[in-house]
C-alpha positions as a Python dict, from the first residue, in 0.01 Angstrom:
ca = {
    (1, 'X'): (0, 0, 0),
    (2, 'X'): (228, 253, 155),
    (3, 'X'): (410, 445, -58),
    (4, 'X'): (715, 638, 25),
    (5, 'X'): (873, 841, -283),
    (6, 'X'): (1210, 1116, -201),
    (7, 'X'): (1231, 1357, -431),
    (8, 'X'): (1441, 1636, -438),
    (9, 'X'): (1358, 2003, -378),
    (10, 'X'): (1603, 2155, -578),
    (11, 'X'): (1453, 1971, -918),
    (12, 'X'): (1109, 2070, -849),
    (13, 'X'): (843, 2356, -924),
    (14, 'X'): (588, 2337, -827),
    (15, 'X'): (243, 2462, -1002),
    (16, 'X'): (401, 2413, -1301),
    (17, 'X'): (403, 2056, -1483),
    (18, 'X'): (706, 1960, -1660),
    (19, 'X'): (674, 1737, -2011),
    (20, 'X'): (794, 1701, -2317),
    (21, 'X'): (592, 1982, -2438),
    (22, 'X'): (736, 2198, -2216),
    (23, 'X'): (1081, 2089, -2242),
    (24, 'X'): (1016, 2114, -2604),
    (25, 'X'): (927, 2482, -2581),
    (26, 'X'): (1180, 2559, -2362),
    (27, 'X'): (1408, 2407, -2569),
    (28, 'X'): (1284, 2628, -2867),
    (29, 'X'): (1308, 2948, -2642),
    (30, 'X'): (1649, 2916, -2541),
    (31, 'X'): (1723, 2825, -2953),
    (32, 'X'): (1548, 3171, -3015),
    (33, 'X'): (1721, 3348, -2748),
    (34, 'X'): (2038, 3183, -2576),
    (35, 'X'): (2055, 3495, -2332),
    (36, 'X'): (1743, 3458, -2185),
    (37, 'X'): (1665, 3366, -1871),
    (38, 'X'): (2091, 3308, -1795),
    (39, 'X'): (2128, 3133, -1430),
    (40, 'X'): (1740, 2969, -1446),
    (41, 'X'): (1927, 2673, -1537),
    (42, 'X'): (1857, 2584, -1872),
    (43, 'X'): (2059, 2594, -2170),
    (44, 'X'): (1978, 2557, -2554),
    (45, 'X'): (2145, 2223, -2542),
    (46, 'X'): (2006, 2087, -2170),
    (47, 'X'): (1655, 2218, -2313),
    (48, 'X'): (1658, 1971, -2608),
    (49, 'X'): (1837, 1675, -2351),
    (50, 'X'): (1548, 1723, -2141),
    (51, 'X'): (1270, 1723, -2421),
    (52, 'X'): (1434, 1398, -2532),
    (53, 'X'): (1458, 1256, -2214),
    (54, 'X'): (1283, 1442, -1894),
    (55, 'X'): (1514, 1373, -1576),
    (56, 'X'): (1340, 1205, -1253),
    (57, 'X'): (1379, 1405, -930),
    (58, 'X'): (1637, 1370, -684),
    (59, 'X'): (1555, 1149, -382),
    (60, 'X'): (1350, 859, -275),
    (61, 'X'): (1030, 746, -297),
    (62, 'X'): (773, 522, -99),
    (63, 'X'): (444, 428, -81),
    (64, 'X'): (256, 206, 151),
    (65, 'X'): (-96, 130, 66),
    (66, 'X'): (-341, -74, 162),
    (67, 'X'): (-665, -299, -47),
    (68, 'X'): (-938, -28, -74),
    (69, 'X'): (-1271, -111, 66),
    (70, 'X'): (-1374, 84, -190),
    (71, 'X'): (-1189, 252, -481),
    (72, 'X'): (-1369, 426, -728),
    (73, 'X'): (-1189, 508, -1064),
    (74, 'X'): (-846, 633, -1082),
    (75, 'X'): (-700, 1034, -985),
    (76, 'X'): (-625, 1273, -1235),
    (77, 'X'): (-298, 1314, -1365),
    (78, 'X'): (-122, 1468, -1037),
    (79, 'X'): (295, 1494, -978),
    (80, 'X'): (540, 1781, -921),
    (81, 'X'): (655, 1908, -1212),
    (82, 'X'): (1036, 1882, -1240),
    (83, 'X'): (1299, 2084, -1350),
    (84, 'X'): (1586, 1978, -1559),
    (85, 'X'): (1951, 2012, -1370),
    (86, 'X'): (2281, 2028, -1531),
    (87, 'X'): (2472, 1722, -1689),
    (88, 'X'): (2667, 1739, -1342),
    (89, 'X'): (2397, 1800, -1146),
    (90, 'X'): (2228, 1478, -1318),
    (91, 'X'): (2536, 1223, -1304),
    (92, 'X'): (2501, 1325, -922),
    (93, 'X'): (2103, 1286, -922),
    (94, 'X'): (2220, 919, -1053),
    (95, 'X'): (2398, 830, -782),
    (96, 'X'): (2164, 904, -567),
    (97, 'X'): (2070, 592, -353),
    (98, 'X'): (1635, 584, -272),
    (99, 'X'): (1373, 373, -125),
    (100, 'X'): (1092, 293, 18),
    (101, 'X'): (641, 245, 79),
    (102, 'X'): (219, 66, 227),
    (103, 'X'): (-164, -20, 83),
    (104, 'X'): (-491, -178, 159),
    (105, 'X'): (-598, -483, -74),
    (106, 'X'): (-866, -453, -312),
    (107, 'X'): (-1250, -580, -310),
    (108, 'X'): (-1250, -907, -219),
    (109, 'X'): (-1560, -1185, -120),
    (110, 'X'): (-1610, -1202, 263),
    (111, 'X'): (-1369, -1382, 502),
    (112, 'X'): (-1684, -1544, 655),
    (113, 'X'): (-2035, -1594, 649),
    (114, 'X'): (-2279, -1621, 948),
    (115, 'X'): (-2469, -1921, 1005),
    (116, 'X'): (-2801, -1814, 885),
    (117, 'X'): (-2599, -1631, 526),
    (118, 'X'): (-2808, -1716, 265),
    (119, 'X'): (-2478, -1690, 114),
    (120, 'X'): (-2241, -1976, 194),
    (121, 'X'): (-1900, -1994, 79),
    (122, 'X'): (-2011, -2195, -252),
    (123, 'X'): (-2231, -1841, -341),
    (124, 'X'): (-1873, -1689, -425),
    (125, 'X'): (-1640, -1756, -691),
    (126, 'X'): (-1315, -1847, -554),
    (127, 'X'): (-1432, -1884, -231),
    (128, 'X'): (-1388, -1654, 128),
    (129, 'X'): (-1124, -1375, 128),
    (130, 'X'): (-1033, -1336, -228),
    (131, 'X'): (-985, -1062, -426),
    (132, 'X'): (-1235, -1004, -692),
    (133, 'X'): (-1224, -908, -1040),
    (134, 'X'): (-1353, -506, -916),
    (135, 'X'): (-1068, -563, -639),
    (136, 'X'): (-799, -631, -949),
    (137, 'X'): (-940, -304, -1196),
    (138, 'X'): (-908, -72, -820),
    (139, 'X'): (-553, -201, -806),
    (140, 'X'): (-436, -182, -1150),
    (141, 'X'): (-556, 204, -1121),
    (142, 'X'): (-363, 255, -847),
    (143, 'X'): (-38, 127, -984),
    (144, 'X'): (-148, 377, -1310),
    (145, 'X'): (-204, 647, -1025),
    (146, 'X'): (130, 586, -868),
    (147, 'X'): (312, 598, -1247),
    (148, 'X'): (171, 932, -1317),
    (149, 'X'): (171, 1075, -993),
    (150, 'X'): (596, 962, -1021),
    (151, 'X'): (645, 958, -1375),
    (152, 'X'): (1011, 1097, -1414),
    (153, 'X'): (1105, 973, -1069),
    (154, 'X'): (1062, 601, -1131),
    (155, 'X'): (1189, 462, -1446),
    (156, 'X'): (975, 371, -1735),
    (157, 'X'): (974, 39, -1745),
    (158, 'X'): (1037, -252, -1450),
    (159, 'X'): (1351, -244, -1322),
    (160, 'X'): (1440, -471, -1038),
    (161, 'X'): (1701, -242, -834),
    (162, 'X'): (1535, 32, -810),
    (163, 'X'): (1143, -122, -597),
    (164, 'X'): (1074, -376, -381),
    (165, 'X'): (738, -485, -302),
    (166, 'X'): (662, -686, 11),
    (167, 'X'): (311, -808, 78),
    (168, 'X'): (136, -1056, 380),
    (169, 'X'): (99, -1390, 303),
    (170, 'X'): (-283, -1405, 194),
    (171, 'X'): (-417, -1489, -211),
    (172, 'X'): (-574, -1106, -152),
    (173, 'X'): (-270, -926, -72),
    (174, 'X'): (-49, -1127, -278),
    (175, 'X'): (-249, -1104, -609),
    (176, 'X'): (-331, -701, -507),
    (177, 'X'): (46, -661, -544),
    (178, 'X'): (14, -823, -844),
    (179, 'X'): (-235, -629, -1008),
    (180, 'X'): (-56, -320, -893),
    (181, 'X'): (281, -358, -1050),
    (182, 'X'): (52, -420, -1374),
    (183, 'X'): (-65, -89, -1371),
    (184, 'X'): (259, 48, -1242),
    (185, 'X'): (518, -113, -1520),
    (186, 'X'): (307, -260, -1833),
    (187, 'X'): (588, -390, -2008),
    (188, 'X'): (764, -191, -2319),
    (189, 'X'): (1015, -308, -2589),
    (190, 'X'): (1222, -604, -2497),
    (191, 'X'): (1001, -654, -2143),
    (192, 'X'): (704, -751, -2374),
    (193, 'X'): (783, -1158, -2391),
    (194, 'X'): (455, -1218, -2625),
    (195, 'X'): (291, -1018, -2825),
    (196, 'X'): (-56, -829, -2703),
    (197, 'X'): (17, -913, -2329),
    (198, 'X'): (65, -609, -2152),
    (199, 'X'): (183, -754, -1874),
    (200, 'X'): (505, -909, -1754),
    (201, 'X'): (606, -1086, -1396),
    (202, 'X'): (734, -913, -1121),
    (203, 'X'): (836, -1049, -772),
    (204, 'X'): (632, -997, -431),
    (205, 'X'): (802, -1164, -106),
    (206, 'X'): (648, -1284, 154),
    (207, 'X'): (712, -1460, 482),
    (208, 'X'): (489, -1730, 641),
    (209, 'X'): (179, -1598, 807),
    (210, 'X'): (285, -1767, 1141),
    (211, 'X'): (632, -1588, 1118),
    (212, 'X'): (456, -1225, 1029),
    (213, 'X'): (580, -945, 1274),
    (214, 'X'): (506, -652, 1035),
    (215, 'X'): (263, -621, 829),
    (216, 'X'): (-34, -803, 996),
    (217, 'X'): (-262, -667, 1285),
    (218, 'X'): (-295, -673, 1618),
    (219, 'X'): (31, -853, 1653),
    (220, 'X'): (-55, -1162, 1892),
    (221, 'X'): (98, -1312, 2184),
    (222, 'X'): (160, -977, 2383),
    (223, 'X'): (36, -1032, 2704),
    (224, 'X'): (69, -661, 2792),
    (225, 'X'): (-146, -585, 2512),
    (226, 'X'): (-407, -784, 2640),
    (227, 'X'): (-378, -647, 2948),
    (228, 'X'): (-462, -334, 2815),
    (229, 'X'): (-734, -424, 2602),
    (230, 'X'): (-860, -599, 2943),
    (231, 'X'): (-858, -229, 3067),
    (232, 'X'): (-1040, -81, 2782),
    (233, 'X'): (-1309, -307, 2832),
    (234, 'X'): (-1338, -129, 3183),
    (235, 'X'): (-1345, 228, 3024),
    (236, 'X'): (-1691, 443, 3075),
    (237, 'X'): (-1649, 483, 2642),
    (238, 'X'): (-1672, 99, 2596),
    (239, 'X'): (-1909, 49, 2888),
    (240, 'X'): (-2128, 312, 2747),
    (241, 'X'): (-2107, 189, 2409),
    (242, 'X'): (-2171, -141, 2519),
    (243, 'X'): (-2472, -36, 2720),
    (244, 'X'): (-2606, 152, 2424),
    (245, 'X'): (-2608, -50, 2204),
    (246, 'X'): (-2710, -390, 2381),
    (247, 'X'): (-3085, -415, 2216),
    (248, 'X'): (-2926, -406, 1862),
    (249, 'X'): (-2675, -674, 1964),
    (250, 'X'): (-2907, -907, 2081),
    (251, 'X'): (-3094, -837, 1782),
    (252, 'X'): (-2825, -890, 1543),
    (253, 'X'): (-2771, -1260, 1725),
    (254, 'X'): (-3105, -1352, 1687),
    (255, 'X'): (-3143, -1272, 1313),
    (256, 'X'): (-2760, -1432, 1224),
    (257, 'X'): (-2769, -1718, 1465),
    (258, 'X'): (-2427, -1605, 1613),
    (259, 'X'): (-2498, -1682, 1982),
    (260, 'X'): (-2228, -1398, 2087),
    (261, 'X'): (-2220, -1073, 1929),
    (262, 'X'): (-2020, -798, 2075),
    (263, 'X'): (-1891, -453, 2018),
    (264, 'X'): (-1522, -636, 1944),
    (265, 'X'): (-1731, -922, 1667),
    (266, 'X'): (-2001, -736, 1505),
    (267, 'X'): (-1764, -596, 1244),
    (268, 'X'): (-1731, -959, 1105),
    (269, 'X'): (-2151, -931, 1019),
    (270, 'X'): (-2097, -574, 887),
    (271, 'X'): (-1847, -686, 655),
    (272, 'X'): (-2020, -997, 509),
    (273, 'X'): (-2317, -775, 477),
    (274, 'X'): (-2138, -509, 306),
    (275, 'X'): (-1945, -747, 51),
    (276, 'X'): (-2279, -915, -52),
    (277, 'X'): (-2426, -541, -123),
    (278, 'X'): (-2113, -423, -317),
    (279, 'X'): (-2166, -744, -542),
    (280, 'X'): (-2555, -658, -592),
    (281, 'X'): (-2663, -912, -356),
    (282, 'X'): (-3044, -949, -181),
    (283, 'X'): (-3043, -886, 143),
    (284, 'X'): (-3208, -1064, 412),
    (285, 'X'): (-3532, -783, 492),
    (286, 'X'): (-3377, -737, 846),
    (287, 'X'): (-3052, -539, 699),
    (288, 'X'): (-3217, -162, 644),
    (289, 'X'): (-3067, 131, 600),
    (290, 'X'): (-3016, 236, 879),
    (291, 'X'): (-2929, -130, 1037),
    (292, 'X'): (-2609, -118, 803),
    (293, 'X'): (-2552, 243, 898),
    (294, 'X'): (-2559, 125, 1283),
    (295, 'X'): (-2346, -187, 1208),
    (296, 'X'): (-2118, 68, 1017),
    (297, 'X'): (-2065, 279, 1328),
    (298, 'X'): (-1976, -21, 1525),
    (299, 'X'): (-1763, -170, 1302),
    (300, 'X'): (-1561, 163, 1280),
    (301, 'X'): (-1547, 140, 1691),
    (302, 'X'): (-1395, -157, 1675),
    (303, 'X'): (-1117, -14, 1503),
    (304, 'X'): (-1061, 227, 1794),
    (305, 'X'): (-1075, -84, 2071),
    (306, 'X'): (-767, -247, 1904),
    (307, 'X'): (-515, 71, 1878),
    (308, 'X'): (-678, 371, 2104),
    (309, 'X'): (-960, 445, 2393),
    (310, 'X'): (-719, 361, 2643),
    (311, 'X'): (-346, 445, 2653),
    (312, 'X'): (-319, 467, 2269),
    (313, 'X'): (63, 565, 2313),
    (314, 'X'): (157, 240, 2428),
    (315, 'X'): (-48, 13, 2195),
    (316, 'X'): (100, 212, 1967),
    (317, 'X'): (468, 98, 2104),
    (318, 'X'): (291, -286, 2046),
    (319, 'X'): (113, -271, 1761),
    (320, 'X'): (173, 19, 1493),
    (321, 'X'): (487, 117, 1589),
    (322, 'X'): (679, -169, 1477),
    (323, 'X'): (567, -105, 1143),
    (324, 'X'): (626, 254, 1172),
    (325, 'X'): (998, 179, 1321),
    (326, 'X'): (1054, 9, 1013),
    (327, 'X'): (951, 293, 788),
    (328, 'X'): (1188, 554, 977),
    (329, 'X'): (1459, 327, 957),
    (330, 'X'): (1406, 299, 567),
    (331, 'X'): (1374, 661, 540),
    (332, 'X'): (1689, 767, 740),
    (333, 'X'): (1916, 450, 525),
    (334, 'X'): (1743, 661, 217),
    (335, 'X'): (1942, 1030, 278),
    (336, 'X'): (2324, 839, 292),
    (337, 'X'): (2380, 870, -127),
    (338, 'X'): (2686, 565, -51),
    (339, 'X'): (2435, 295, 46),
    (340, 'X'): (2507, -8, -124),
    (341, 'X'): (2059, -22, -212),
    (342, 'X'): (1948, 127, -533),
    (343, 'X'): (1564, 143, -437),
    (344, 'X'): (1345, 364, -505),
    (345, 'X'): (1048, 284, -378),
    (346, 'X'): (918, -3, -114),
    (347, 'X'): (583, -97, -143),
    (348, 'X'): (352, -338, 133),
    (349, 'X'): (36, -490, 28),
    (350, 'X'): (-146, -549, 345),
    (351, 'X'): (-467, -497, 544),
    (352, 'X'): (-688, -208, 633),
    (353, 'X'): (-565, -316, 1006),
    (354, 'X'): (-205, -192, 905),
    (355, 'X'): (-342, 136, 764),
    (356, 'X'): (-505, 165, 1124),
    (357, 'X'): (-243, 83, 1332),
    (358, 'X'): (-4, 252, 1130),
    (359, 'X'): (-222, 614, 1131),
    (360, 'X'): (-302, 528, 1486),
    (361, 'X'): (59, 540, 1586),
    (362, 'X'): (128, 826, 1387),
    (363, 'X'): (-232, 1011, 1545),
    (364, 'X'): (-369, 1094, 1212),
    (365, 'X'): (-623, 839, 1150),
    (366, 'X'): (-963, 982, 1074),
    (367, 'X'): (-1172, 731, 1298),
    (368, 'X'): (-1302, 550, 952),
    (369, 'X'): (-1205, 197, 792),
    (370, 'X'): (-948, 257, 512),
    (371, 'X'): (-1117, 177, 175),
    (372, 'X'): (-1046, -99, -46),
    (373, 'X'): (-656, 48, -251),
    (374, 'X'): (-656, 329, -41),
    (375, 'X'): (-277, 421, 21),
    (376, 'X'): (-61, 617, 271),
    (377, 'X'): (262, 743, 119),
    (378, 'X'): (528, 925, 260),
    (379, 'X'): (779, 1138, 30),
    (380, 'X'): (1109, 1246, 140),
    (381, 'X'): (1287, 1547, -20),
    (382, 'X'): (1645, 1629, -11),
    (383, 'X'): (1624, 2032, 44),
    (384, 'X'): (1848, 2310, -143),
    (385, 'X'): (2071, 2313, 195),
    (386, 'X'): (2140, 1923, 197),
    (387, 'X'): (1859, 1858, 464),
    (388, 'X'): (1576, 1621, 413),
    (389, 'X'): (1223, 1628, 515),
    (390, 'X'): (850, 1421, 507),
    (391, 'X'): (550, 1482, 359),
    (392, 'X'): (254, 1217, 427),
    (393, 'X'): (-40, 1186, 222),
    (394, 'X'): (-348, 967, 203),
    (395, 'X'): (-525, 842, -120),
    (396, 'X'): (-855, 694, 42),
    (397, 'X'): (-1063, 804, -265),
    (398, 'X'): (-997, 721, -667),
    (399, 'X'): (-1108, 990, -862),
    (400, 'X'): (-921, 1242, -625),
    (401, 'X'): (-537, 1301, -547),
    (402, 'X'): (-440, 1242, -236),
    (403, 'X'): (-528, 1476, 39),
    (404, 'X'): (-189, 1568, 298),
    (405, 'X'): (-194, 1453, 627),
    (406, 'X'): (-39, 1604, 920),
    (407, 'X'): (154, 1509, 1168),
    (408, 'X'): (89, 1656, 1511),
    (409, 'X'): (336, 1908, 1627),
    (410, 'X'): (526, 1940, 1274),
    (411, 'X'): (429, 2138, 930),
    (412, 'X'): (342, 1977, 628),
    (413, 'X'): (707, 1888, 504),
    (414, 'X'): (819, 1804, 821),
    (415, 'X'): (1188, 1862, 855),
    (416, 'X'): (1330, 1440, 897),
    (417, 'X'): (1488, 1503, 1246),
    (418, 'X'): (1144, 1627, 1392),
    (419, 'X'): (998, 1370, 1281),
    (420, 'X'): (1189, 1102, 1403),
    (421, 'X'): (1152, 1281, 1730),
    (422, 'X'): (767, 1323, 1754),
    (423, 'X'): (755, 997, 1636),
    (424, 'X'): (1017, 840, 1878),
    (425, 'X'): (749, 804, 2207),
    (426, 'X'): (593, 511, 1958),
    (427, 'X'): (836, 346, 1861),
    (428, 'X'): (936, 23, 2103),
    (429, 'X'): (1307, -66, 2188),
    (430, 'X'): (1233, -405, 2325),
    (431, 'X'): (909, -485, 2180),
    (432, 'X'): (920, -868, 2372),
    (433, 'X'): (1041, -732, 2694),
    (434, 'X'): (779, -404, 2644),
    (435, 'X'): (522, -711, 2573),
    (436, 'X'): (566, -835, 2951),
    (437, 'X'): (378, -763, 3199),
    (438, 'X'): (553, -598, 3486),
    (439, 'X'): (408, -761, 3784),
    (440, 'X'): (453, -1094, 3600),
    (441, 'X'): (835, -1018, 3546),
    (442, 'X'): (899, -944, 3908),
    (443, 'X'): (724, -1284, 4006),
    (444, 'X'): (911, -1483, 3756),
    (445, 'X'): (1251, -1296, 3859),
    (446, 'X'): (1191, -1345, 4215),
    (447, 'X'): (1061, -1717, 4175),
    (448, 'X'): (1349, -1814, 3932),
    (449, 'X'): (1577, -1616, 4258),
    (450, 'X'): (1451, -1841, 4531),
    (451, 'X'): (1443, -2180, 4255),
    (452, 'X'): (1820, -2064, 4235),
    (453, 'X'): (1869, -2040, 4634),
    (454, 'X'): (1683, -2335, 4698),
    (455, 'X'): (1957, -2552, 4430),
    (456, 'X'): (2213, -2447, 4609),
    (457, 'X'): (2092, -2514, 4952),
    (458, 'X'): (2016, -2869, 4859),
    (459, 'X'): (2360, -2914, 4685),
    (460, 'X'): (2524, -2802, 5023),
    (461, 'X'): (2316, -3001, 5225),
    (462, 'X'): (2384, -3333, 5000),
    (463, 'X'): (2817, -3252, 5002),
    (464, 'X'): (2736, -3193, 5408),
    (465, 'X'): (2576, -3503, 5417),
    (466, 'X'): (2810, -3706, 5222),
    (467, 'X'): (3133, -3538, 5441),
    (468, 'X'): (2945, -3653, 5794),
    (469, 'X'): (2901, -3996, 5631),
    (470, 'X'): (3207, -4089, 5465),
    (471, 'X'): (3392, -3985, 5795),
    (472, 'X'): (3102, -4207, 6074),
    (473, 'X'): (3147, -4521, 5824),
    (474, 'X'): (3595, -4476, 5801),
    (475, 'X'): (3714, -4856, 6000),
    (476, 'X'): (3936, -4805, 6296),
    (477, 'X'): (4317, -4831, 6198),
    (478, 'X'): (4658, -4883, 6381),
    (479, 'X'): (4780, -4531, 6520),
    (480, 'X'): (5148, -4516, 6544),
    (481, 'X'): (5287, -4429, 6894),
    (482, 'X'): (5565, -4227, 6927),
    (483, 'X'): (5914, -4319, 7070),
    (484, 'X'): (5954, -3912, 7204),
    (485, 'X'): (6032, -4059, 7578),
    (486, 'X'): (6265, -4382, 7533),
    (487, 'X'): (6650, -4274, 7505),
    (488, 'X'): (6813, -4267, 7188),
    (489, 'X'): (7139, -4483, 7168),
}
């Protein structure tokens, strides 16, 4: 899931964690003393209206995230602690317009098996590619993660103007989101429609998988991409891999009875093998330790042959950066406060391919498969002078708040215009005509030019032709002779 949360600067301090403890005590403090602490912003009556009711921060937030190949058990408690602004200050926090967010799915069974599996597709519940009971418990603790880590920011129970979740079209995706937003909003008060379910429905959209140009990756039928992956193939880092590791391929063939494995197919063993070991499967003797750390390696390779190796800027323009092109243009609609959009917060349940391409185009991925829930979220803040800037962060471990990730070139809270322009080289402007290839366009231009010549040299032939023969096949006629010499009376 990526997650992308604004909050305001001015509302926050941070190191400290704002409740309604502390707003209680401070609420008691300014009773005992009303002088106190004049222009820090509180008074004896704000105190007590922010014990009562502790005011989210100013802003937007996101998160995009994406099913965790593994996700162990939830962070500890971890948000900014906020600080309570005046009653005008909080009428205009209201009107504050926010949105958007991306994560992985959770466990799931594997998408395939290979043909000598002792585990076919009837060894697994519900079949290839679905998410797993584990898979729903890592997601419902990352929807709890996400409501502590923005408690005050998001409101306390569902409510449908301010998120909008958007997921791929696949059972593991779609039921991920699912078990998400019941972590993220268990239902209170008059959202609880029978009694001892904590759980209430919440729309995910979708589009066909045929019609998906955001969310799932590589995106297909761009020959230019192919053209480049064509080149990576001729790299000395892919040769050398290649050459490296041949023995273990042909290995690996023998003992799955896949008659082609390569460095772009042997992830598909490694991750059969590694689903049947997370569900306390035998494995065949063959898989050792250090087999399955080999197969790991490879797998993690193959990652790197979709999005880098070889011109990793402009796969980026094909692949990642559409999805990242979408994200800027979410976060730059988020700073104008008159939008007509109330969100909040965008969410995408995807792939760990999206996590990839996405940290690919943004050069911070760490070379490693994103775990099952592990999330990327991006937070935009609205700074004291009216500016806004980023901050990017990646949960790829439960148990842990997320660590920050940088982008090249900028701080941490990278100011919003520097970001859009260290990001800009990745983001495409034509992504069908970028797809072409350019020697292909000038032969199509130049054989569509001379299709076009030849047309109209056959049309003017056929009107020549007709002219000559209309005027050979005219019958001979009377021709008046003129009366110019005889006298006229």
């Amino acid at each position: 899931m990526l997650c992308i949360p604004t909050l305001s600067r001015r509302w926050m301090l941070w190191g400290k964690k704002w409740s309604p403890c502390t707003a209680a005590a401070a609420a008691a403090a300014a009773a005992a003393d009303p002088g106190k602490g004049k222009g820090k912003g509180l008074t004896p009556s704000e105190a007590a209206a922010a014990a009562a009711d502790p005011p989210g921060p100013r802003g937007q937030k996101g998160i995009l995230c994406a099913p965790q190949n593994r996700c162990h058990h939830e962070a500890p408690h971890f948000s900014p602690a906020l600080f309570t602004p005046g009653r005008k200050e909080r009428r205009k926090e209201e009107r504050e317009r926010e949105r958007e967010g991306l994560y992985r799915h959770g466990d799931r069974s594997p998408v395939k098996a290979y043909p000598r599996d002792p585990y076919q597709e009837n060894a697994w519940p519900q079949g290839f590619g679905q998410l797993s009971q584990e898979g729903m418990r890592q997601q419902w603790d990352l929807g709890q993660a996400l409501r502590r880590r923005y408690s005050g920011f998001l409101n306390g129970s569902y409510n449908r103007q301010e998120i909008f979740i958007r997921s791929t079209d696949f059972d593991r995706t779609l039921m991920s989101a699912e078990a998400n937003l019941a972590g993220l909003y268990p239902p209170e008060g008059q959202q609880i429609f029978r009694p001892n379910v904590s759980w209430q429905p919440i729309p995910v959209h979708t589009v066909p998988d045929s019609v998906e140009r955001l969310l799932k990756f590589p995106l297909l039928h761009c020959p230019r991409y192919e053209q480049l992956q064509n080149e990576t193939r001729q790299t000395r880092e892919y040769v050398n891999k290649t050459t490296e590791n041949m023995h273990f391929l042909e290995m690996v063939a023998n003992m799955t009875g896949i008659q082609d494995v390569s460095l772009e197919s042997v992830w598909s063993v490694y991750d059969t093998l590694f689903c049947e070991r997370t569900h306390k499967m035998p494995l065949p003797a063959w898989v050792t330790p250090n087999v399955m750390t080999q197969l790991k390696q490879l797998k993690d390779f193959s990652f790197d042959f979709l999005f880098g190796i070889h011109k990793r800027v402009e796969k980026a323009r094909l692949q990642g950066g559409v999805l990242l092109a979408q994200i800027r243009k979410n976060l730059t609609l988020a700073m104008n406060a008159s939008a007509p959009s109330h969100l909040k917060m965008l969410m995408y349940s995807a792939h760990d391919t999206t996590l990839v391409a996405l940290q690919m185009a943004l050069d911070v991925y760490n070379g490693k498969q994103a775990p099952y829930a592990s999330c990327h979220i991006f937070e935009l803040y609205q700074e004291d002078d009216g500016n806004f800037s980023v901050e990017m962060f990646f949960r790829n471990e439960s148990g842990k708040k997320p660590y920050p990730l940088l982008l090249p070139g900028c701080e941490q809270r990278c100011p919003l215009p520097k970001f859009l322009h260290l990001t800009d080289p990745v983001i495409p402007q034509d992504w069908k005509q970028e797809c072409q290839i350019a020697n292909s366009m000038k032969d199509t231009e130049l054989i569509v030019g001379l299709a076009v010549c030849g047309s109209i040299l056959f049309l003017l032939i056929i009107l020549l032709l007709t002219v000559l023969f209309r005027v050979k096949s005219q019958p001979p006629g009377y021709r008046h002779i003129s009366d110019e010499g005889e006298e006229q009376p």
